[in-house]
């Protein structure tokens, strides 16, 4: 069994892959001080609760938080007796190497999204991921990550607005009934919701024009389905795109080492 771990700035997701499907997925907050022992107690408790009795013998990690990787590596070594693959490290091979400026370090999450999206949809893609940041990953016709765009995440923008303006409350993101708000909360929700709809549409249109090619737009991340309610922003929505990308990279390394 394969344990896939996606560690983001806000949350860390653990999924168990049996070779054909994910049989369990759990999410926890990302905390760099959490030890390997704490991860194992948490994970084994959840597995026991769902009566999952599996032999995990492989681990692959994607992490945008370098300080967390050490304890996740210890988790794999100490409790699953394996050396984990860590996306972005030299010993973790990619199906297609990224084509970016020399010396540029590409975020592991973007490499994983590109691999997963290409495996499912082929090339010439724009992957829009609603995470702590809202990212746009451009995938070439051969599956290579060739660049993209990084914008502030939706919740990050809401939090910044609340912190910077004393009179503005903290609000949850949702689709407003209309564009013109009639109270402070609806005004803020409208600005964020329709602002990000416009952001996605404009950036994707400009990427398509610059690439001069028909490109399929793939939405992923927790808020992709919310924004899809506004307009036909995406050709496809994939909730498990990152985790699928980890299985693709793991399989590629297993076949090529």
PDB file of C-alpha atoms in Angstrom:
ATOM      1  CA  UNK A   1       0.000   0.000   0.000  1.00  0.00           C
ATOM      2  CA  UNK A   2       1.112   3.534  -0.768  1.00  0.00           C
ATOM      3  CA  UNK A   3       0.742   6.454   1.636  1.00  0.00           C
ATOM      4  CA  UNK A   4       0.567   9.767  -0.227  1.00  0.00           C
ATOM      5  CA  UNK A   5       1.172  12.957   1.765  1.00  0.00           C
ATOM      6  CA  UNK A   6       0.468  16.458   0.481  1.00  0.00           C
ATOM      7  CA  UNK A   7       1.755  19.066   2.911  1.00  0.00           C
ATOM      8  CA  UNK A   8       0.564  22.593   2.167  1.00  0.00           C
ATOM      9  CA  UNK A   9       0.967  25.842   4.054  1.00  0.00           C
ATOM     10  CA  UNK A  10      -2.416  25.454   5.749  1.00  0.00           C
ATOM     11  CA  UNK A  11      -3.330  21.745   5.718  1.00  0.00           C
ATOM     12  CA  UNK A  12      -1.629  18.388   5.270  1.00  0.00           C
ATOM     13  CA  UNK A  13      -3.536  15.578   3.546  1.00  0.00           C
ATOM     14  CA  UNK A  14      -2.802  11.862   3.999  1.00  0.00           C
ATOM     15  CA  UNK A  15      -4.322   9.311   1.601  1.00  0.00           C
ATOM     16  CA  UNK A  16      -3.911   5.544   1.284  1.00  0.00           C
ATOM     17  CA  UNK A  17      -3.727   4.213  -2.287  1.00  0.00           C
ATOM     18  CA  UNK A  18      -4.301   0.497  -2.894  1.00  0.00           C
ATOM     19  CA  UNK A  19      -3.136   0.528  -6.501  1.00  0.00           C
ATOM     20  CA  UNK A  20      -6.497   1.298  -8.065  1.00  0.00           C
ATOM     21  CA  UNK A  21      -8.240   3.745  -5.712  1.00  0.00           C
ATOM     22  CA  UNK A  22      -7.855   5.804  -2.551  1.00  0.00           C
ATOM     23  CA  UNK A  23      -9.387   3.859   0.308  1.00  0.00           C
ATOM     24  CA  UNK A  24      -9.059   6.636   2.907  1.00  0.00           C
ATOM     25  CA  UNK A  25      -8.153  10.322   3.098  1.00  0.00           C
ATOM     26  CA  UNK A  26      -7.565  12.473   6.171  1.00  0.00           C
ATOM     27  CA  UNK A  27      -6.686  16.130   6.626  1.00  0.00           C
ATOM     28  CA  UNK A  28      -4.890  17.874   9.491  1.00  0.00           C
ATOM     29  CA  UNK A  29      -3.499  21.352  10.064  1.00  0.00           C
ATOM     30  CA  UNK A  30       0.132  21.827   9.048  1.00  0.00           C
ATOM     31  CA  UNK A  31       2.315  22.268  12.131  1.00  0.00           C
ATOM     32  CA  UNK A  32       6.083  22.133  11.738  1.00  0.00           C
ATOM     33  CA  UNK A  33       6.619  21.140  15.371  1.00  0.00           C
ATOM     34  CA  UNK A  34       4.547  17.944  15.107  1.00  0.00           C
ATOM     35  CA  UNK A  35       6.794  14.902  15.573  1.00  0.00           C
ATOM     36  CA  UNK A  36       6.842  11.633  13.647  1.00  0.00           C
ATOM     37  CA  UNK A  37       5.449   9.870  16.718  1.00  0.00           C
ATOM     38  CA  UNK A  38       2.529  12.293  16.911  1.00  0.00           C
ATOM     39  CA  UNK A  39       1.780  11.808  13.219  1.00  0.00           C
ATOM     40  CA  UNK A  40       1.739   8.038  13.690  1.00  0.00           C
ATOM     41  CA  UNK A  41      -0.532   8.104  16.745  1.00  0.00           C
ATOM     42  CA  UNK A  42      -2.963  10.379  14.897  1.00  0.00           C
ATOM     43  CA  UNK A  43      -2.857   8.322  11.702  1.00  0.00           C
ATOM     44  CA  UNK A  44      -3.101   4.897  13.360  1.00  0.00           C
ATOM     45  CA  UNK A  45      -6.038   6.081  15.489  1.00  0.00           C
ATOM     46  CA  UNK A  46      -7.949   7.171  12.398  1.00  0.00           C
ATOM     47  CA  UNK A  47      -7.116   3.943  10.588  1.00  0.00           C
ATOM     48  CA  UNK A  48      -8.360   1.954  13.566  1.00  0.00           C
ATOM     49  CA  UNK A  49     -11.547   4.002  13.741  1.00  0.00           C
ATOM     50  CA  UNK A  50     -12.330   3.144  10.105  1.00  0.00           C
ATOM     51  CA  UNK A  51     -11.191  -0.468  10.665  1.00  0.00           C
ATOM     52  CA  UNK A  52      -8.485  -0.131   8.026  1.00  0.00           C
ATOM     53  CA  UNK A  53      -5.815  -2.794   8.422  1.00  0.00           C
ATOM     54  CA  UNK A  54      -3.251  -2.340   5.669  1.00  0.00           C
ATOM     55  CA  UNK A  55       0.475  -2.793   5.265  1.00  0.00           C
ATOM     56  CA  UNK A  56       1.896   0.554   4.143  1.00  0.00           C
ATOM     57  CA  UNK A  57       5.238  -0.145   2.464  1.00  0.00           C
ATOM     58  CA  UNK A  58       5.701   2.974   0.306  1.00  0.00           C
ATOM     59  CA  UNK A  59       5.425   6.691   1.027  1.00  0.00           C
ATOM     60  CA  UNK A  60       5.588   9.712  -1.272  1.00  0.00           C
ATOM     61  CA  UNK A  61       5.592  13.306  -0.012  1.00  0.00           C
ATOM     62  CA  UNK A  62       4.917  16.665  -1.604  1.00  0.00           C
ATOM     63  CA  UNK A  63       5.585  19.570   0.744  1.00  0.00           C
ATOM     64  CA  UNK A  64       5.651  23.329   0.331  1.00  0.00           C
ATOM     65  CA  UNK A  65       6.794  23.603   3.975  1.00  0.00           C
ATOM     66  CA  UNK A  66      10.427  22.395   4.170  1.00  0.00           C
ATOM     67  CA  UNK A  67      10.524  22.244   7.988  1.00  0.00           C
ATOM     68  CA  UNK A  68       7.788  19.588   8.019  1.00  0.00           C
ATOM     69  CA  UNK A  69       9.551  17.181   5.657  1.00  0.00           C
ATOM     70  CA  UNK A  70      12.072  15.895   8.210  1.00  0.00           C
ATOM     71  CA  UNK A  71       9.429  14.514  10.571  1.00  0.00           C
ATOM     72  CA  UNK A  72       7.439  13.033   7.692  1.00  0.00           C
ATOM     73  CA  UNK A  73      10.580  11.253   6.496  1.00  0.00           C
ATOM     74  CA  UNK A  74      11.144   9.925  10.021  1.00  0.00           C
ATOM     75  CA  UNK A  75       7.510   8.741  10.065  1.00  0.00           C
ATOM     76  CA  UNK A  76       8.085   6.691   6.904  1.00  0.00           C
ATOM     77  CA  UNK A  77      11.386   5.273   8.084  1.00  0.00           C
ATOM     78  CA  UNK A  78      10.447   4.507  11.702  1.00  0.00           C
ATOM     79  CA  UNK A  79       6.895   3.220  11.325  1.00  0.00           C
ATOM     80  CA  UNK A  80       6.623   1.990   7.727  1.00  0.00           C
ATOM     81  CA  UNK A  81      10.209   0.838   7.254  1.00  0.00           C
ATOM     82  CA  UNK A  82      10.694   2.592   3.930  1.00  0.00           C
ATOM     83  CA  UNK A  83      12.561   5.507   2.460  1.00  0.00           C
ATOM     84  CA  UNK A  84       9.989   7.996   1.187  1.00  0.00           C
ATOM     85  CA  UNK A  85      10.080   9.707  -2.173  1.00  0.00           C
ATOM     86  CA  UNK A  86      10.056  13.487  -1.739  1.00  0.00           C
ATOM     87  CA  UNK A  87       8.952  15.444  -4.798  1.00  0.00           C
ATOM     88  CA  UNK A  88      11.552  18.046  -5.703  1.00  0.00           C
ATOM     89  CA  UNK A  89      14.511  16.033  -4.389  1.00  0.00           C
ATOM     90  CA  UNK A  90      17.072  14.784  -6.953  1.00  0.00           C
ATOM     91  CA  UNK A  91      16.264  11.130  -6.305  1.00  0.00           C
ATOM     92  CA  UNK A  92      12.568  11.641  -7.135  1.00  0.00           C
ATOM     93  CA  UNK A  93      12.223  11.386 -10.891  1.00  0.00           C
ATOM     94  CA  UNK A  94       9.529  13.265 -12.809  1.00  0.00           C
ATOM     95  CA  UNK A  95       7.760  11.903 -15.912  1.00  0.00           C
ATOM     96  CA  UNK A  96       8.718  15.136 -17.725  1.00  0.00           C
ATOM     97  CA  UNK A  97      11.147  17.724 -16.396  1.00  0.00           C
ATOM     98  CA  UNK A  98       9.849  21.311 -16.050  1.00  0.00           C
ATOM     99  CA  UNK A  99      10.984  23.896 -18.560  1.00  0.00           C
ATOM    100  CA  UNK A 100      11.558  27.110 -16.618  1.00  0.00           C
ATOM    101  CA  UNK A 101      14.351  29.637 -16.135  1.00  0.00           C
ATOM    102  CA  UNK A 102      17.660  28.078 -15.119  1.00  0.00           C
ATOM    103  CA  UNK A 103      18.072  28.027 -11.352  1.00  0.00           C
ATOM    104  CA  UNK A 104      14.336  28.308 -10.682  1.00  0.00           C
ATOM    105  CA  UNK A 105      12.905  26.020  -8.018  1.00  0.00           C
ATOM    106  CA  UNK A 106       9.385  24.924  -8.881  1.00  0.00           C
ATOM    107  CA  UNK A 107       7.027  24.219  -5.981  1.00  0.00           C
ATOM    108  CA  UNK A 108       6.421  20.482  -5.493  1.00  0.00           C
ATOM    109  CA  UNK A 109       2.664  21.029  -5.503  1.00  0.00           C
ATOM    110  CA  UNK A 110       2.860  22.503  -8.997  1.00  0.00           C
ATOM    111  CA  UNK A 111       4.955  19.607 -10.297  1.00  0.00           C
ATOM    112  CA  UNK A 112       2.502  17.116  -8.809  1.00  0.00           C
ATOM    113  CA  UNK A 113      -0.547  18.923 -10.202  1.00  0.00           C
ATOM    114  CA  UNK A 114       1.051  18.982 -13.643  1.00  0.00           C
ATOM    115  CA  UNK A 115       1.801  15.248 -13.548  1.00  0.00           C
ATOM    116  CA  UNK A 116      -1.682  14.369 -12.338  1.00  0.00           C
ATOM    117  CA  UNK A 117      -3.461  16.629 -14.817  1.00  0.00           C
ATOM    118  CA  UNK A 118      -1.427  15.412 -17.786  1.00  0.00           C
ATOM    119  CA  UNK A 119      -2.101  11.780 -16.862  1.00  0.00           C
ATOM    120  CA  UNK A 120      -5.851  12.402 -16.833  1.00  0.00           C
ATOM    121  CA  UNK A 121      -6.341  14.992 -19.554  1.00  0.00           C
ATOM    122  CA  UNK A 122      -3.263  15.083 -21.783  1.00  0.00           C
ATOM    123  CA  UNK A 123      -1.336  18.254 -22.568  1.00  0.00           C
ATOM    124  CA  UNK A 124      -2.060  21.929 -23.207  1.00  0.00           C
ATOM    125  CA  UNK A 125      -3.660  22.561 -19.817  1.00  0.00           C
ATOM    126  CA  UNK A 126      -4.137  25.347 -17.295  1.00  0.00           C
ATOM    127  CA  UNK A 127      -4.493  23.964 -13.771  1.00  0.00           C
ATOM    128  CA  UNK A 128      -6.154  26.411 -11.378  1.00  0.00           C
ATOM    129  CA  UNK A 129      -5.549  25.391  -7.761  1.00  0.00           C
ATOM    130  CA  UNK A 130      -7.399  27.189  -4.948  1.00  0.00           C
ATOM    131  CA  UNK A 131      -5.097  26.765  -1.972  1.00  0.00           C
ATOM    132  CA  UNK A 132      -3.356  29.149   0.420  1.00  0.00           C
ATOM    133  CA  UNK A 133      -2.325  30.808  -2.844  1.00  0.00           C
ATOM    134  CA  UNK A 134      -4.362  30.644  -6.037  1.00  0.00           C
ATOM    135  CA  UNK A 135      -2.014  29.168  -8.610  1.00  0.00           C
ATOM    136  CA  UNK A 136      -2.230  28.717 -12.364  1.00  0.00           C
ATOM    137  CA  UNK A 137       0.003  25.942 -13.734  1.00  0.00           C
ATOM    138  CA  UNK A 138       0.626  25.755 -17.472  1.00  0.00           C
ATOM    139  CA  UNK A 139       1.201  22.226 -18.777  1.00  0.00           C
ATOM    140  CA  UNK A 140       2.668  21.845 -22.273  1.00  0.00           C
ATOM    141  CA  UNK A 141       1.559  19.302 -24.854  1.00  0.00           C
ATOM    142  CA  UNK A 142       4.198  16.815 -23.645  1.00  0.00           C
ATOM    143  CA  UNK A 143       3.253  17.153 -19.974  1.00  0.00           C
ATOM    144  CA  UNK A 144       6.014  19.534 -18.893  1.00  0.00           C
ATOM    145  CA  UNK A 145       5.314  22.291 -16.415  1.00  0.00           C
ATOM    146  CA  UNK A 146       6.342  25.447 -18.286  1.00  0.00           C
ATOM    147  CA  UNK A 147       5.410  28.217 -15.869  1.00  0.00           C
ATOM    148  CA  UNK A 148       2.350  29.846 -14.428  1.00  0.00           C
ATOM    149  CA  UNK A 149       0.881  32.513 -12.201  1.00  0.00           C
ATOM    150  CA  UNK A 150       0.650  32.927  -8.421  1.00  0.00           C
ATOM    151  CA  UNK A 151      -2.045  35.109  -6.856  1.00  0.00           C
ATOM    152  CA  UNK A 152      -3.123  35.523  -3.215  1.00  0.00           C
ATOM    153  CA  UNK A 153      -5.460  32.799  -2.021  1.00  0.00           C
ATOM    154  CA  UNK A 154      -9.136  33.542  -1.409  1.00  0.00           C
ATOM    155  CA  UNK A 155      -9.037  33.013   2.361  1.00  0.00           C
ATOM    156  CA  UNK A 156      -5.726  34.877   2.563  1.00  0.00           C
ATOM    157  CA  UNK A 157      -7.316  37.882   0.868  1.00  0.00           C
ATOM    158  CA  UNK A 158     -10.299  37.802   3.203  1.00  0.00           C
ATOM    159  CA  UNK A 159      -8.049  37.581   6.259  1.00  0.00           C
ATOM    160  CA  UNK A 160      -5.857  40.450   5.038  1.00  0.00           C
ATOM    161  CA  UNK A 161      -8.931  42.603   4.446  1.00  0.00           C
ATOM    162  CA  UNK A 162     -10.197  41.887   7.951  1.00  0.00           C
ATOM    163  CA  UNK A 163      -6.830  42.561   9.590  1.00  0.00           C
ATOM    164  CA  UNK A 164      -6.027  45.737   7.669  1.00  0.00           C
ATOM    165  CA  UNK A 165      -9.411  47.413   8.020  1.00  0.00           C
ATOM    166  CA  UNK A 166     -10.618  47.602  11.626  1.00  0.00           C
ATOM    167  CA  UNK A 167     -14.248  48.171  10.663  1.00  0.00           C
ATOM    168  CA  UNK A 168     -14.484  45.145   8.378  1.00  0.00           C
ATOM    169  CA  UNK A 169     -15.508  41.812   9.938  1.00  0.00           C
ATOM    170  CA  UNK A 170     -14.204  38.353   9.179  1.00  0.00           C
ATOM    171  CA  UNK A 171     -16.579  36.701   6.685  1.00  0.00           C
ATOM    172  CA  UNK A 172     -16.853  33.293   5.078  1.00  0.00           C
ATOM    173  CA  UNK A 173     -16.637  33.021   1.328  1.00  0.00           C
ATOM    174  CA  UNK A 174     -19.894  32.183  -0.421  1.00  0.00           C
ATOM    175  CA  UNK A 175     -21.710  33.144  -3.588  1.00  0.00           C
ATOM    176  CA  UNK A 176     -23.654  36.372  -2.926  1.00  0.00           C
ATOM    177  CA  UNK A 177     -27.239  36.751  -4.146  1.00  0.00           C
ATOM    178  CA  UNK A 178     -26.297  39.726  -6.261  1.00  0.00           C
ATOM    179  CA  UNK A 179     -23.259  41.722  -7.291  1.00  0.00           C
ATOM    180  CA  UNK A 180     -24.212  44.908  -5.418  1.00  0.00           C
ATOM    181  CA  UNK A 181     -24.088  44.254  -1.676  1.00  0.00           C
ATOM    182  CA  UNK A 182     -26.568  45.966   0.647  1.00  0.00           C
ATOM    183  CA  UNK A 183     -24.584  45.440   3.857  1.00  0.00           C
ATOM    184  CA  UNK A 184     -20.916  45.154   4.797  1.00  0.00           C
ATOM    185  CA  UNK A 185     -20.784  41.358   4.758  1.00  0.00           C
ATOM    186  CA  UNK A 186     -22.479  41.000   1.362  1.00  0.00           C
ATOM    187  CA  UNK A 187     -20.261  43.757  -0.076  1.00  0.00           C
ATOM    188  CA  UNK A 188     -17.141  41.884   1.038  1.00  0.00           C
ATOM    189  CA  UNK A 189     -18.439  38.540  -0.181  1.00  0.00           C
ATOM    190  CA  UNK A 190     -19.310  40.035  -3.558  1.00  0.00           C
ATOM    191  CA  UNK A 191     -15.911  41.661  -3.935  1.00  0.00           C
ATOM    192  CA  UNK A 192     -14.078  38.428  -3.167  1.00  0.00           C
ATOM    193  CA  UNK A 193     -16.364  36.076  -5.082  1.00  0.00           C
ATOM    194  CA  UNK A 194     -16.796  38.066  -8.277  1.00  0.00           C
ATOM    195  CA  UNK A 195     -13.269  39.426  -8.032  1.00  0.00           C
ATOM    196  CA  UNK A 196     -11.834  35.909  -8.139  1.00  0.00           C
ATOM    197  CA  UNK A 197     -14.213  34.865 -10.907  1.00  0.00           C
ATOM    198  CA  UNK A 198     -12.830  37.774 -12.934  1.00  0.00           C
ATOM    199  CA  UNK A 199      -9.266  36.882 -11.914  1.00  0.00           C
ATOM    200  CA  UNK A 200      -9.612  33.307 -13.149  1.00  0.00           C
ATOM    201  CA  UNK A 201     -11.315  34.263 -16.411  1.00  0.00           C
ATOM    202  CA  UNK A 202      -8.864  37.039 -17.283  1.00  0.00           C
ATOM    203  CA  UNK A 203      -5.676  35.180 -16.420  1.00  0.00           C
ATOM    204  CA  UNK A 204      -6.783  32.040 -18.275  1.00  0.00           C
ATOM    205  CA  UNK A 205      -7.754  34.127 -21.317  1.00  0.00           C
ATOM    206  CA  UNK A 206      -4.361  35.833 -21.347  1.00  0.00           C
ATOM    207  CA  UNK A 207      -2.502  32.519 -20.950  1.00  0.00           C
ATOM    208  CA  UNK A 208      -4.420  31.081 -23.898  1.00  0.00           C
ATOM    209  CA  UNK A 209      -3.660  34.146 -26.001  1.00  0.00           C
ATOM    210  CA  UNK A 210       0.028  34.066 -25.088  1.00  0.00           C
ATOM    211  CA  UNK A 211       0.351  30.337 -25.760  1.00  0.00           C
ATOM    212  CA  UNK A 212      -1.736  30.697 -28.921  1.00  0.00           C
ATOM    213  CA  UNK A 213      -3.290  27.276 -28.409  1.00  0.00           C
ATOM    214  CA  UNK A 214      -6.590  25.796 -27.265  1.00  0.00           C
ATOM    215  CA  UNK A 215      -6.058  24.906 -23.629  1.00  0.00           C
ATOM    216  CA  UNK A 216      -8.296  22.952 -21.292  1.00  0.00           C
ATOM    217  CA  UNK A 217      -8.800  24.541 -17.858  1.00  0.00           C
ATOM    218  CA  UNK A 218      -8.760  22.202 -14.862  1.00  0.00           C
ATOM    219  CA  UNK A 219      -9.999  23.397 -11.470  1.00  0.00           C
ATOM    220  CA  UNK A 220      -8.839  21.852  -8.204  1.00  0.00           C
ATOM    221  CA  UNK A 221      -8.688  22.761  -4.530  1.00  0.00           C
ATOM    222  CA  UNK A 222     -11.425  23.216  -1.973  1.00  0.00           C
ATOM    223  CA  UNK A 223     -13.083  26.266  -3.539  1.00  0.00           C
ATOM    224  CA  UNK A 224     -13.092  25.192  -7.184  1.00  0.00           C
ATOM    225  CA  UNK A 225     -16.684  23.919  -7.054  1.00  0.00           C
ATOM    226  CA  UNK A 226     -17.894  27.081  -5.333  1.00  0.00           C
ATOM    227  CA  UNK A 227     -16.525  29.322  -8.076  1.00  0.00           C
ATOM    228  CA  UNK A 228     -17.824  26.982 -10.767  1.00  0.00           C
ATOM    229  CA  UNK A 229     -21.330  28.051  -9.680  1.00  0.00           C
ATOM    230  CA  UNK A 230     -20.718  31.517 -11.073  1.00  0.00           C
ATOM    231  CA  UNK A 231     -19.804  30.672 -14.624  1.00  0.00           C
ATOM    232  CA  UNK A 232     -18.318  27.905 -16.721  1.00  0.00           C
ATOM    233  CA  UNK A 233     -14.820  28.664 -15.504  1.00  0.00           C
ATOM    234  CA  UNK A 234     -13.433  25.130 -15.866  1.00  0.00           C
ATOM    235  CA  UNK A 235     -13.597  22.345 -18.404  1.00  0.00           C
ATOM    236  CA  UNK A 236     -13.078  19.817 -15.610  1.00  0.00           C
ATOM    237  CA  UNK A 237     -12.902  19.842 -11.804  1.00  0.00           C
ATOM    238  CA  UNK A 238     -10.695  17.282 -10.051  1.00  0.00           C
ATOM    239  CA  UNK A 239     -10.870  17.242  -6.256  1.00  0.00           C
ATOM    240  CA  UNK A 240      -8.067  14.686  -5.845  1.00  0.00           C
ATOM    241  CA  UNK A 241      -5.727  15.982  -8.545  1.00  0.00           C
ATOM    242  CA  UNK A 242      -2.720  16.485  -6.265  1.00  0.00           C
ATOM    243  CA  UNK A 243      -3.037  13.053  -4.657  1.00  0.00           C
ATOM    244  CA  UNK A 244      -3.468  11.460  -8.084  1.00  0.00           C
ATOM    245  CA  UNK A 245      -0.324  13.239  -9.256  1.00  0.00           C
ATOM    246  CA  UNK A 246       1.585  11.704  -6.354  1.00  0.00           C
ATOM    247  CA  UNK A 247       0.531   8.209  -7.429  1.00  0.00           C
ATOM    248  CA  UNK A 248       1.631   8.975 -11.001  1.00  0.00           C
ATOM    249  CA  UNK A 249       5.078  10.128  -9.869  1.00  0.00           C
ATOM    250  CA  UNK A 250       5.445   7.165  -7.510  1.00  0.00           C
ATOM    251  CA  UNK A 251       4.577   4.710 -10.285  1.00  0.00           C
ATOM    252  CA  UNK A 252       7.022   6.398 -12.653  1.00  0.00           C
ATOM    253  CA  UNK A 253       9.835   6.069 -10.104  1.00  0.00           C
ATOM    254  CA  UNK A 254       8.963   2.429  -9.417  1.00  0.00           C
ATOM    255  CA  UNK A 255       9.172   1.645 -13.128  1.00  0.00           C
ATOM    256  CA  UNK A 256      12.395   3.611 -13.740  1.00  0.00           C
ATOM    257  CA  UNK A 257      14.630   2.743 -10.778  1.00  0.00           C
TER     258      UNK A 257
END
